[in-house]
Short mmCIF file of C-alpha atoms in Angstrom, two decimals:
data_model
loop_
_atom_site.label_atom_id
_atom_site.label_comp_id
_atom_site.label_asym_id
_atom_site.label_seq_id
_atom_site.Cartn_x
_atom_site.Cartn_y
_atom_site.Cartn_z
CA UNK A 2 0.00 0.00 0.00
CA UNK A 3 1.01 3.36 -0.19
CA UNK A 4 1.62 6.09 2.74
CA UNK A 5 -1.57 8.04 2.81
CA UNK A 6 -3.70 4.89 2.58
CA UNK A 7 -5.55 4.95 5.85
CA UNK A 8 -8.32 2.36 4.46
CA UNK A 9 -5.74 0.36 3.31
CA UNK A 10 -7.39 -0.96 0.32
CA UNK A 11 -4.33 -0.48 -1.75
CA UNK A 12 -5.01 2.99 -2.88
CA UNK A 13 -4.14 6.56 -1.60
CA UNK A 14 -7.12 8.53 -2.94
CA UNK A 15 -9.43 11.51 -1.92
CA UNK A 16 -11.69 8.56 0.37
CA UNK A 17 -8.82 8.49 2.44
CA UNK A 18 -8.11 11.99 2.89
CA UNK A 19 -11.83 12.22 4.05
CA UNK A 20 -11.45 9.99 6.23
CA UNK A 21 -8.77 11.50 8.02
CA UNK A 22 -10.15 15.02 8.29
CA UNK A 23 -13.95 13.51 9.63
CA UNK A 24 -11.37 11.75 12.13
CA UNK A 25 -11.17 15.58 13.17
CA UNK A 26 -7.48 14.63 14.65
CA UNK A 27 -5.81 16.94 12.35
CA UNK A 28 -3.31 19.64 14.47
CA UNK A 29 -5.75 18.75 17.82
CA UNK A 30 -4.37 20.04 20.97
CA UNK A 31 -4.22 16.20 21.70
CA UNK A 32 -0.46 14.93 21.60
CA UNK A 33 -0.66 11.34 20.56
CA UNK A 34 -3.90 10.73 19.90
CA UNK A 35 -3.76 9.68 15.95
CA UNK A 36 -3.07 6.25 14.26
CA UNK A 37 -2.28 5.39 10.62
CA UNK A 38 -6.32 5.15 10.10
CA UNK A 39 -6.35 8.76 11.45
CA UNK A 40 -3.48 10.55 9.59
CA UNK A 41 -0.55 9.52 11.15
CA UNK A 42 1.17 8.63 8.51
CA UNK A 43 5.32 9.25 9.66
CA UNK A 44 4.70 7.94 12.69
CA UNK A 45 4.76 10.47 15.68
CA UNK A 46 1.69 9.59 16.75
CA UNK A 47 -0.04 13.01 15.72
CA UNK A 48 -1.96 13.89 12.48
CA UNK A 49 -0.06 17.31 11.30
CA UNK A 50 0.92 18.74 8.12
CA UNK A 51 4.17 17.12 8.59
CA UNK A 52 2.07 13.50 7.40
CA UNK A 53 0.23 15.19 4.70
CA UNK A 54 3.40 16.75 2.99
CA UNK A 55 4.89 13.16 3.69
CA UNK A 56 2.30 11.22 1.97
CA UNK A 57 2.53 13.68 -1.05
CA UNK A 58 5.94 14.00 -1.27
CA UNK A 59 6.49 10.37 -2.17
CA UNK A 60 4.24 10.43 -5.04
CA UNK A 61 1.44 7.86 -4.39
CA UNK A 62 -1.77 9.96 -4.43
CA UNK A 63 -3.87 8.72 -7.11
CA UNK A 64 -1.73 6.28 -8.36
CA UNK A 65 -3.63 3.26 -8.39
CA UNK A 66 -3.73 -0.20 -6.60
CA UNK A 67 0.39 -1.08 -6.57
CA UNK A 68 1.34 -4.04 -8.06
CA UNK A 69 1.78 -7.65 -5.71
CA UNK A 70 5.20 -8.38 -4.20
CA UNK A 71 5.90 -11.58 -4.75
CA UNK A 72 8.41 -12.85 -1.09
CA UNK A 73 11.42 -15.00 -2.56
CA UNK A 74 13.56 -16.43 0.60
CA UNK A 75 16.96 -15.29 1.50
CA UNK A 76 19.66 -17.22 -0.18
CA UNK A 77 20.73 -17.70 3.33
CA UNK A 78 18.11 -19.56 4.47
CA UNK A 79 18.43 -22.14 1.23
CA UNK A 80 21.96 -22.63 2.05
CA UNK A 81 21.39 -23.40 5.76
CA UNK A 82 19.06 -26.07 4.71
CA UNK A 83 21.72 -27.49 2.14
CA UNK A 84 24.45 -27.48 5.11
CA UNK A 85 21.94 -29.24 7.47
CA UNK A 86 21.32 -31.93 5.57
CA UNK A 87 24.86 -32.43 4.16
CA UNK A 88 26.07 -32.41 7.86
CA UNK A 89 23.55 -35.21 7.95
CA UNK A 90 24.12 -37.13 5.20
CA UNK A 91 28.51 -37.02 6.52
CA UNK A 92 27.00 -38.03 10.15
CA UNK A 93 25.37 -41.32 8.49
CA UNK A 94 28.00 -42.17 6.54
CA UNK A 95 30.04 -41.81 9.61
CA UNK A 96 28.05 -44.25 11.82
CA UNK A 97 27.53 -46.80 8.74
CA UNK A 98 31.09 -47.28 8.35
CA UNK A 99 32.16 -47.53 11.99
CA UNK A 100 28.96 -50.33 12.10
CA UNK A 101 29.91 -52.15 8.52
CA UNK A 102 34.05 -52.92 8.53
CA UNK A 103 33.40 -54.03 5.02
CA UNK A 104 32.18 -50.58 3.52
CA UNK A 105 35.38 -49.07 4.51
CA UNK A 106 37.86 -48.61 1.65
CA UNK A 107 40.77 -49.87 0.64
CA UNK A 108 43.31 -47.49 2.53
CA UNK A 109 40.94 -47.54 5.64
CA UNK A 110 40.90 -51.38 5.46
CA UNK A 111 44.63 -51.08 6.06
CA UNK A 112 44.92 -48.93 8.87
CA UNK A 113 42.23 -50.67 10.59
#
């Protein structure tokens, strides 16, 4: 979604500008009193100018839905799972050969 979208139905239009000002938290003598469905749009936990020239500024009013995000997982995370079961593929080989003398070979059947 876009900053500005208090509805969050994808969109930062005039319906959510509307809803913000019949929120009626705009520059209240209130500190803290607004959420993102409110106006608070940078966070500070007040609806000022400060959000509305925030939401502008990036460029999102009346843009449109934005398109999907698809998640792809961190390489890191892949290669953790290949080292796991590596690791466990060496441990098993490891405790096959120590059980089966004759699956060693030949220059570990010597210095057995």
């Amino acid at each position: 979604t876009y900053i500005g979208d208090s509805n969050l139905d994808g969109e930062f239009t005039t319906s959510d500008l509307v809803l913000v000002f019949v929120a009626g938290e705009y520059e209240d003598s209130i500190d803290g009193n607004s959420t993102w469905a409110s106006g608070d749009w940078n966070g500070d936990g007040d609806f000022t100018t400060s959000d509305l020239a925030f939401a502008f500024q990036l460029g999102g009013y009346e843009q449109g839905p934005r398109a999907a995000v698809t998640a792809i997982p961190e390489p890191s995370t892949f290669q953790f799972i290949i080292g796991v079961l590596l690791c466990m593929l060496w441990s098993r080989r490891l405790i096959d050969r120590q059980h089966l003398p004759f699956c060693q070979g030949p220059i570990e059947a010597l210095t057995s």
